[in-house]
């Protein structure tokens, strides 16, 4: 299986953690004769913007379209406004490649103590609607720089878009033997768009009688993520709600250094993109101490997506093995190890497991 992967490290710690994920995928290339990755690196980033006045070249999407998947680090640099980095790089890829699902696992890995410190498994995924919702560029500002200035930012909820996200969530639940799907809503206060969200989710739920649908208002759900995160299996949420819930979920299972995500085009017409939940972490960038686990786990999600769930499982098991031993820990996990020490330890654990199986 030859798969062409476009690698976009981006900014800040993205560059450091992507390097470790690519090293791990190269090791899998060596150990598994059926797997062949071809990597092309692209330096599209804030640095690129400062040189060329744009985040990526005009034909970037045509170039990326030819790849089987995109491994993405992070974007963000204080020299470039956030709306430029986001709307000129991440959003065009997500929207043009119809990556309408953002899948974000929230799993307490073996070897990590949850800040909540209750010894029960936490293992759910957030299915975030990724193409519309609150992150739309529909709107504008009137009467700029006057006292009467008005900003209007429209939320776009469609029956089709919500239905596709809900269908993905229920299909995921069915595939992995989960009993429930939780929907994040706020239809008591946001009475137009969120009511349509509820209608579309209910319509899909009716087609899956053996899976229960629980709908919670977003504020209550945020509290439940802290008070009883063990109860969730699959959570489906609009773009903004899903974004906020996944940072909260990350905090519950040990922090952003551990949380992966997949921007999926489930229909397979365009490449999907795999990136950590965290950003470019400017406060620690360049010090070689970023935790590469979120990025490496994102690469494992890429392996799942490309049909090698067996290898995806090996990588997650290797991460848990290293965390359980506890000898290698980056500062976010209370240790003093470097990014590259954590990357090497995970590669060693992968190698051990594959050689043992082999
Ligand atoms: P950006 O503007 O790119 O979103 P940010 O600082 O607002 O950057 P994050 O990059 O997500 O947001 O960082 C939030 C916090 O999490 C920071 O304190 C950062 O150091 C920490 N963090 C993020 N990624 C990692 C990582 N891989 N390892 C350790 N800590 C991390």
GROMACS .gro file of C-alpha atoms and ligand atoms in nm:
model
  389
    1UNK     CA    1   0.000   0.000   0.000
    2UNK     CA    2   0.175   0.318  -0.116
    3UNK     CA    3   0.028   0.629   0.038
    4UNK     CA    4   0.138   0.982  -0.043
    5UNK     CA    5   0.133   1.210   0.260
    6UNK     CA    6   0.157   1.590   0.246
    7UNK     CA    7   0.336   1.709   0.560
    8UNK     CA    8   0.260   2.065   0.677
    9UNK     CA    9   0.444   2.131   1.006
   10UNK     CA   10   0.330   2.498   1.020
   11UNK     CA   11   0.451   2.710   1.311
   12UNK     CA   12   0.595   2.686   1.660
   13UNK     CA   13   0.588   2.345   1.827
   14UNK     CA   14   0.411   2.211   1.517
   15UNK     CA   15   0.753   2.185   1.353
   16UNK     CA   16   0.902   1.998   1.649
   17UNK     CA   17   0.619   1.750   1.705
   18UNK     CA   18   0.555   1.674   1.335
   19UNK     CA   19   0.920   1.574   1.305
   20UNK     CA   20   0.866   1.304   1.570
   21UNK     CA   21   0.545   1.178   1.404
   22UNK     CA   22   0.719   1.148   1.067
   23UNK     CA   23   1.012   0.961   1.225
   24UNK     CA   24   0.764   0.715   1.374
   25UNK     CA   25   0.584   0.665   1.041
   26UNK     CA   26   0.922   0.609   0.873
   27UNK     CA   27   0.998   0.340   1.130
   28UNK     CA   28   0.665   0.169   1.049
   29UNK     CA   29   0.767   0.190   0.681
   30UNK     CA   30   1.081  -0.008   0.762
   31UNK     CA   31   0.909  -0.263   0.986
   32UNK     CA   32   0.600  -0.336   0.777
   33UNK     CA   33   0.670  -0.452   0.423
   34UNK     CA   34   0.314  -0.382   0.309
   35UNK     CA   35   0.328  -0.017   0.411
   36UNK     CA   36   0.491   0.248   0.199
   37UNK     CA   37   0.462   0.615   0.282
   38UNK     CA   38   0.596   0.885   0.053
   39UNK     CA   39   0.627   1.218   0.230
   40UNK     CA   40   0.641   1.564   0.074
   41UNK     CA   41   0.706   1.855   0.310
   42UNK     CA   42   0.551   2.198   0.259
   43UNK     CA   43   0.673   2.504   0.447
   44UNK     CA   44   0.340   2.691   0.431
   45UNK     CA   45   0.325   2.880   0.758
   46UNK     CA   46   0.343   3.224   0.918
   47UNK     CA   47   0.712   3.238   0.817
   48UNK     CA   48   0.602   3.177   0.456
   49UNK     CA   49   0.343   3.456   0.496
   50UNK     CA   50   0.608   3.703   0.613
   51UNK     CA   51   0.814   3.626   0.302
   52UNK     CA   52   0.540   3.597   0.039
   53UNK     CA   53   0.242   3.791   0.178
   54UNK     CA   54   0.022   3.480   0.179
   55UNK     CA   55   0.000   3.171   0.396
   56UNK     CA   56   0.027   2.933   0.103
   57UNK     CA   57   0.065   2.958  -0.275
   58UNK     CA   58  -0.240   3.016  -0.497
   59UNK     CA   59  -0.236   2.657  -0.628
   60UNK     CA   60  -0.192   2.502  -0.281
   61UNK     CA   61  -0.528   2.324  -0.277
   62UNK     CA   62  -0.467   2.175  -0.624
   63UNK     CA   63  -0.133   2.046  -0.500
   64UNK     CA   64  -0.274   1.900  -0.177
   65UNK     CA   65  -0.570   1.739  -0.356
   66UNK     CA   66  -0.337   1.479  -0.505
   67UNK     CA   67  -0.234   1.336  -0.165
   68UNK     CA   68  -0.390   1.049   0.030
   69UNK     CA   69  -0.373   1.242   0.357
   70UNK     CA   70  -0.232   1.554   0.516
   71UNK     CA   71  -0.031   1.548   0.838
   72UNK     CA   72  -0.059   1.892   0.989
   73UNK     CA   73   0.117   2.046   1.290
   74UNK     CA   74  -0.010   2.380   1.413
   75UNK     CA   75  -0.047   2.737   1.298
   76UNK     CA   76  -0.005   3.055   1.501
   77UNK     CA   77   0.260   3.324   1.530
   78UNK     CA   78   0.232   3.656   1.709
   79UNK     CA   79   0.376   3.839   1.404
   80UNK     CA   80   0.070   3.743   1.195
   81UNK     CA   81  -0.292   3.811   1.297
   82UNK     CA   82  -0.480   3.495   1.401
   83UNK     CA   83  -0.761   3.556   1.155
   84UNK     CA   84  -0.504   3.550   0.871
   85UNK     CA   85  -0.337   3.227   0.982
   86UNK     CA   86  -0.668   3.052   1.040
   87UNK     CA   87  -0.870   3.181   0.743
   88UNK     CA   88  -0.589   3.160   0.487
   89UNK     CA   89  -0.461   2.815   0.573
   90UNK     CA   90  -0.661   2.583   0.798
   91UNK     CA   91  -1.010   2.696   0.698
   92UNK     CA   92  -0.953   2.678   0.318
   93UNK     CA   93  -0.821   2.321   0.356
   94UNK     CA   94  -1.104   2.209   0.585
   95UNK     CA   95  -1.377   2.376   0.381
   96UNK     CA   96  -1.256   2.307   0.023
   97UNK     CA   97  -1.175   1.945   0.103
   98UNK     CA   98  -1.515   1.907   0.265
   99UNK     CA   99  -1.358   1.775   0.586
  100UNK     CA  100  -1.695   1.811   0.753
  101UNK     CA  101  -1.608   1.596   1.054
  102UNK     CA  102  -1.350   1.681   1.317
  103UNK     CA  103  -1.300   1.365   1.522
  104UNK     CA  104  -1.135   1.422   1.860
  105UNK     CA  105  -1.070   1.126   2.090
  106UNK     CA  106  -1.081   1.199   2.464
  107UNK     CA  107  -0.923   0.898   2.629
  108UNK     CA  108  -0.741   0.875   2.959
  109UNK     CA  109  -0.429   0.687   2.852
  110UNK     CA  110  -0.280   0.425   3.080
  111UNK     CA  111   0.000   0.589   3.273
  112UNK     CA  112  -0.160   0.933   3.293
  113UNK     CA  113  -0.324   1.049   3.614
  114UNK     CA  114  -0.637   1.248   3.538
  115UNK     CA  115  -0.666   1.571   3.729
  116UNK     CA  116  -1.000   1.424   3.838
  117UNK     CA  117  -0.812   1.124   3.983
  118UNK     CA  118  -1.098   0.877   3.982
  119UNK     CA  119  -0.988   0.536   3.873
  120UNK     CA  120  -1.248   0.476   3.603
  121UNK     CA  121  -1.186   0.472   3.230
  122UNK     CA  122  -1.248   0.791   3.036
  123UNK     CA  123  -1.272   0.707   2.669
  124UNK     CA  124  -1.498   0.895   2.430
  125UNK     CA  125  -1.478   1.080   2.102
  126UNK     CA  126  -1.605   1.422   2.009
  127UNK     CA  127  -1.753   1.445   1.661
  128UNK     CA  128  -1.730   1.812   1.581
  129UNK     CA  129  -1.920   1.950   1.281
  130UNK     CA  130  -1.633   2.109   1.094
  131UNK     CA  131  -1.768   2.284   0.786
  132UNK     CA  132  -2.034   2.531   0.900
  133UNK     CA  133  -2.193   2.639   1.230
  134UNK     CA  134  -2.057   2.934   1.422
  135UNK     CA  135  -1.732   2.944   1.221
  136UNK     CA  136  -1.870   3.103   0.908
  137UNK     CA  137  -1.739   3.413   0.737
  138UNK     CA  138  -2.091   3.533   0.677
  139UNK     CA  139  -2.142   3.871   0.838
  140UNK     CA  140  -1.965   4.201   0.858
  141UNK     CA  141  -1.904   4.521   1.046
  142UNK     CA  142  -2.102   4.839   1.001
  143UNK     CA  143  -2.004   5.195   1.092
  144UNK     CA  144  -1.641   5.105   1.168
  145UNK     CA  145  -1.461   5.290   1.444
  146UNK     CA  146  -1.770   5.484   1.549
  147UNK     CA  147  -1.976   5.455   1.864
  148UNK     CA  148  -2.251   5.295   1.656
  149UNK     CA  149  -2.027   5.020   1.527
  150UNK     CA  150  -2.211   4.690   1.479
  151UNK     CA  151  -2.067   4.344   1.412
  152UNK     CA  152  -2.284   4.065   1.278
  153UNK     CA  153  -2.148   3.711   1.264
  154UNK     CA  154  -2.395   3.461   1.128
  155UNK     CA  155  -2.419   3.103   1.243
  156UNK     CA  156  -2.494   2.866   0.960
  157UNK     CA  157  -2.671   2.546   1.060
  158UNK     CA  158  -2.813   2.332   0.782
  159UNK     CA  159  -3.028   2.021   0.805
  160UNK     CA  160  -2.788   1.849   0.565
  161UNK     CA  161  -2.464   1.947   0.742
  162UNK     CA  162  -2.596   1.862   1.089
  163UNK     CA  163  -2.745   1.539   0.956
  164UNK     CA  164  -2.409   1.433   0.811
  165UNK     CA  165  -2.230   1.499   1.142
  166UNK     CA  166  -2.500   1.310   1.335
  167UNK     CA  167  -2.487   1.020   1.089
  168UNK     CA  168  -2.109   1.000   1.132
  169UNK     CA  169  -2.154   0.995   1.512
  170UNK     CA  170  -2.418   0.720   1.506
  171UNK     CA  171  -2.224   0.513   1.249
  172UNK     CA  172  -1.914   0.546   1.469
  173UNK     CA  173  -2.115   0.436   1.775
  174UNK     CA  174  -2.255   0.137   1.584
  175UNK     CA  175  -1.912   0.037   1.447
  176UNK     CA  176  -1.743   0.042   1.788
  177UNK     CA  177  -2.033  -0.111   1.988
  178UNK     CA  178  -2.118   0.209   2.180
  179UNK     CA  179  -2.459   0.241   2.342
  180UNK     CA  180  -2.514   0.615   2.332
  181UNK     CA  181  -2.458   0.937   2.143
  182UNK     CA  182  -2.470   1.270   2.327
  183UNK     CA  183  -2.571   1.585   2.141
  184UNK     CA  184  -2.456   1.929   2.257
  185UNK     CA  185  -2.731   2.182   2.207
  186UNK     CA  186  -2.863   2.514   2.336
  187UNK     CA  187  -3.205   2.520   2.174
  188UNK     CA  188  -3.363   2.679   2.482
  189UNK     CA  189  -3.178   3.004   2.413
  190UNK     CA  190  -3.062   2.981   2.052
  191UNK     CA  191  -3.406   2.908   1.924
  192UNK     CA  192  -3.359   2.903   1.547
  193UNK     CA  193  -3.027   2.745   1.459
  194UNK     CA  194  -3.004   2.507   1.755
  195UNK     CA  195  -3.366   2.394   1.711
  196UNK     CA  196  -3.277   2.292   1.356
  197UNK     CA  197  -2.967   2.118   1.499
  198UNK     CA  198  -3.194   1.921   1.737
  199UNK     CA  199  -3.443   1.833   1.460
  200UNK     CA  200  -3.169   1.706   1.228
  201UNK     CA  201  -2.999   1.504   1.505
  202UNK     CA  202  -3.333   1.352   1.618
  203UNK     CA  203  -3.415   1.256   1.261
  204UNK     CA  204  -3.086   1.063   1.228
  205UNK     CA  205  -3.119   0.910   1.576
  206UNK     CA  206  -3.454   0.756   1.480
  207UNK     CA  207  -3.270   0.540   1.226
  208UNK     CA  208  -3.054   0.383   1.501
  209UNK     CA  209  -3.306   0.241   1.752
  210UNK     CA  210  -3.045   0.045   1.949
  211UNK     CA  211  -2.833   0.355   2.024
  212UNK     CA  212  -2.961   0.602   2.278
  213UNK     CA  213  -2.954   0.976   2.208
  214UNK     CA  214  -2.895   1.209   2.504
  215UNK     CA  215  -2.924   1.580   2.433
  216UNK     CA  216  -2.778   1.825   2.684
  217UNK     CA  217  -2.751   2.200   2.689
  218UNK     CA  218  -2.391   2.299   2.635
  219UNK     CA  219  -2.351   2.464   2.976
  220UNK     CA  220  -2.471   2.154   3.161
  221UNK     CA  221  -2.265   1.931   2.935
  222UNK     CA  222  -1.951   2.132   3.014
  223UNK     CA  223  -2.011   2.064   3.385
  224UNK     CA  224  -2.073   1.692   3.317
  225UNK     CA  225  -1.740   1.667   3.132
  226UNK     CA  226  -1.582   1.741   3.470
  227UNK     CA  227  -1.826   1.568   3.708
  228UNK     CA  228  -1.885   1.247   3.512
  229UNK     CA  229  -1.666   1.220   3.200
  230UNK     CA  230  -1.671   0.839   3.237
  231UNK     CA  231  -2.031   0.826   3.115
  232UNK     CA  232  -1.975   0.955   2.761
  233UNK     CA  233  -1.907   0.747   2.450
  234UNK     CA  234  -1.967   0.964   2.142
  235UNK     CA  235  -2.043   1.337   2.166
  236UNK     CA  236  -2.167   1.523   1.859
  237UNK     CA  237  -2.142   1.902   1.860
  238UNK     CA  238  -2.151   2.206   1.635
  239UNK     CA  239  -1.826   2.368   1.527
  240UNK     CA  240  -1.783   2.611   1.819
  241UNK     CA  241  -1.933   2.387   2.088
  242UNK     CA  242  -1.713   2.098   1.967
  243UNK     CA  243  -1.404   2.318   1.974
  244UNK     CA  244  -1.464   2.430   2.332
  245UNK     CA  245  -1.564   2.083   2.455
  246UNK     CA  246  -1.250   1.927   2.312
  247UNK     CA  247  -1.015   2.161   2.502
  248UNK     CA  248  -1.217   2.082   2.815
  249UNK     CA  249  -1.197   1.711   2.735
  250UNK     CA  250  -0.820   1.744   2.685
  251UNK     CA  251  -0.780   1.907   3.026
  252UNK     CA  252  -0.968   1.619   3.190
  253UNK     CA  253  -0.742   1.355   3.039
  254UNK     CA  254  -0.408   1.523   3.107
  255UNK     CA  255  -0.370   1.827   2.884
  256UNK     CA  256  -0.334   1.946   2.528
  257UNK     CA  257   0.000   1.772   2.475
  258UNK     CA  258  -0.193   1.444   2.462
  259UNK     CA  259  -0.497   1.522   2.245
  260UNK     CA  260  -0.516   1.426   1.876
  261UNK     CA  261  -0.769   1.510   1.606
  262UNK     CA  262  -0.871   1.410   1.256
  263UNK     CA  263  -1.039   1.640   1.001
  264UNK     CA  264  -1.224   1.383   0.799
  265UNK     CA  265  -1.383   1.382   0.458
  266UNK     CA  266  -1.569   1.055   0.524
  267UNK     CA  267  -1.678   1.029   0.159
  268UNK     CA  268  -1.314   0.997   0.046
  269UNK     CA  269  -1.340   1.255  -0.237
  270UNK     CA  270  -1.060   1.469  -0.085
  271UNK     CA  271  -0.765   1.402   0.147
  272UNK     CA  272  -0.836   1.412   0.520
  273UNK     CA  273  -0.606   1.603   0.756
  274UNK     CA  274  -0.461   1.493   1.090
  275UNK     CA  275  -0.346   1.745   1.350
  276UNK     CA  276  -0.317   1.780   1.727
  277UNK     CA  277  -0.588   1.974   1.912
  278UNK     CA  278  -0.321   2.213   2.043
  279UNK     CA  279  -0.187   2.516   1.862
  280UNK     CA  280   0.167   2.637   1.802
  281UNK     CA  281   0.233   2.686   2.178
  282UNK     CA  282   0.449   2.999   2.138
  283UNK     CA  283   0.531   2.996   2.511
  284UNK     CA  284   0.737   2.676   2.474
  285UNK     CA  285   0.821   2.674   2.100
  286UNK     CA  286   1.187   2.627   2.006
  287UNK     CA  287   1.283   2.476   2.342
  288UNK     CA  288   1.250   2.112   2.235
  289UNK     CA  289   1.017   2.031   2.525
  290UNK     CA  290   0.677   2.006   2.354
  291UNK     CA  291   0.502   1.676   2.408
  292UNK     CA  292   0.484   1.500   2.068
  293UNK     CA  293   0.214   1.251   2.179
  294UNK     CA  294  -0.083   1.451   2.043
  295UNK     CA  295   0.088   1.466   1.703
  296UNK     CA  296   0.197   1.101   1.705
  297UNK     CA  297  -0.153   0.992   1.810
  298UNK     CA  298  -0.289   1.207   1.522
  299UNK     CA  299  -0.060   1.006   1.292
  300UNK     CA  300  -0.217   0.690   1.442
  301UNK     CA  301  -0.562   0.826   1.348
  302UNK     CA  302  -0.420   0.871   0.997
  303UNK     CA  303  -0.314   0.506   0.993
  304UNK     CA  304  -0.671   0.407   1.095
  305UNK     CA  305  -0.814   0.624   0.820
  306UNK     CA  306  -0.581   0.469   0.562
  307UNK     CA  307  -0.703   0.121   0.652
  308UNK     CA  308  -0.432   0.016   0.898
  309UNK     CA  309  -0.620   0.018   1.231
  310UNK     CA  310  -0.386  -0.263   1.341
  311UNK     CA  311  -0.089  -0.023   1.324
  312UNK     CA  312  -0.290   0.264   1.475
  313UNK     CA  313  -0.355   0.038   1.776
  314UNK     CA  314   0.015  -0.054   1.801
  315UNK     CA  315   0.109   0.315   1.814
  316UNK     CA  316  -0.148   0.401   2.086
  317UNK     CA  317  -0.041   0.093   2.286
  318UNK     CA  318   0.324   0.207   2.254
  319UNK     CA  319   0.230   0.554   2.380
  320UNK     CA  320   0.054   0.397   2.679
  321UNK     CA  321   0.350   0.168   2.741
  322UNK     CA  322   0.588   0.465   2.762
  323UNK     CA  323   0.347   0.661   2.984
  324UNK     CA  324   0.290   0.367   3.217
  325UNK     CA  325   0.664   0.309   3.263
  326UNK     CA  326   0.685   0.678   3.346
  327UNK     CA  327   1.060   0.709   3.284
  328UNK     CA  328   1.017   0.949   2.991
  329UNK     CA  329   0.789   1.243   3.062
  330UNK     CA  330   0.785   1.585   2.902
  331UNK     CA  331   0.740   1.889   3.133
  332UNK     CA  332   0.362   1.910   3.069
  333UNK     CA  333   0.342   1.563   3.231
  334UNK     CA  334   0.559   1.667   3.523
  335UNK     CA  335   0.890   1.536   3.386
  336UNK     CA  336   1.203   1.678   3.227
  337UNK     CA  337   1.230   1.480   2.904
  338UNK     CA  338   1.259   1.643   2.565
  339UNK     CA  339   1.038   1.613   2.258
  340UNK     CA  340   1.292   1.391   2.090
  341UNK     CA  341   1.339   1.166   2.396
  342UNK     CA  342   0.963   1.106   2.407
  343UNK     CA  343   0.957   1.042   2.028
  344UNK     CA  344   1.244   0.789   2.053
  345UNK     CA  345   1.084   0.609   2.349
  346UNK     CA  346   0.760   0.565   2.156
  347UNK     CA  347   0.947   0.440   1.847
  348UNK     CA  348   1.135   0.191   2.063
  349UNK     CA  349   0.807   0.064   2.212
  350UNK     CA  350   0.653   0.031   1.864
  351UNK     CA  351   0.958  -0.157   1.740
  352UNK     CA  352   0.947  -0.394   2.039
  353UNK     CA  353   0.583  -0.471   1.987
  354UNK     CA  354   0.607  -0.525   1.610
  355UNK     CA  355   0.917  -0.741   1.640
  356UNK     CA  356   0.740  -0.948   1.911
  357UNK     CA  357   0.433  -0.988   1.685
  358UNK     CA  358   0.644  -1.035   1.375
  359LIG     P1  359  -0.209   2.924   1.919
  359LIG     O1  360  -0.218   3.072   1.905
  359LIG     O2  361  -0.122   2.862   1.815
  359LIG     O3  362  -0.343   2.855   1.930
  359LIG     P2  363  -0.196   2.909   2.207
  359LIG     O4  364  -0.084   2.927   2.305
  359LIG     O5  365  -0.312   2.999   2.212
  359LIG     O6  366  -0.135   2.901   2.059
  359LIG     P3  367  -0.186   2.628   2.233
  359LIG     O7  368  -0.075   2.624   2.139
  359LIG     O8  369  -0.293   2.526   2.213
  359LIG     O9  370  -0.260   2.765   2.228
  359LIG    O10  371  -0.129   2.619   2.380
  359LIG     C1  372  -0.207   2.626   2.498
  359LIG     C2  373  -0.122   2.580   2.618
  359LIG    O11  374  -0.094   2.439   2.606
  359LIG     C3  375   0.015   2.648   2.624
  359LIG    O12  376   0.047   2.675   2.758
  359LIG     C4  377   0.110   2.546   2.567
  359LIG    O13  378   0.241   2.554   2.619
  359LIG     C5  379   0.045   2.413   2.605
  359LIG     N1  380   0.076   2.313   2.501
  359LIG     C6  381   0.025   2.310   2.375
  359LIG     N2  382   0.075   2.209   2.303
  359LIG     C7  383   0.163   2.145   2.385
  359LIG     C8  384   0.249   2.031   2.369
  359LIG     N3  385   0.256   1.962   2.255
  359LIG     N4  386   0.325   1.994   2.474
  359LIG     C9  387   0.320   2.062   2.591
  359LIG     N5  388   0.241   2.169   2.612
  359LIG    C10  389   0.163   2.211   2.512
   0.00000   0.00000   0.00000
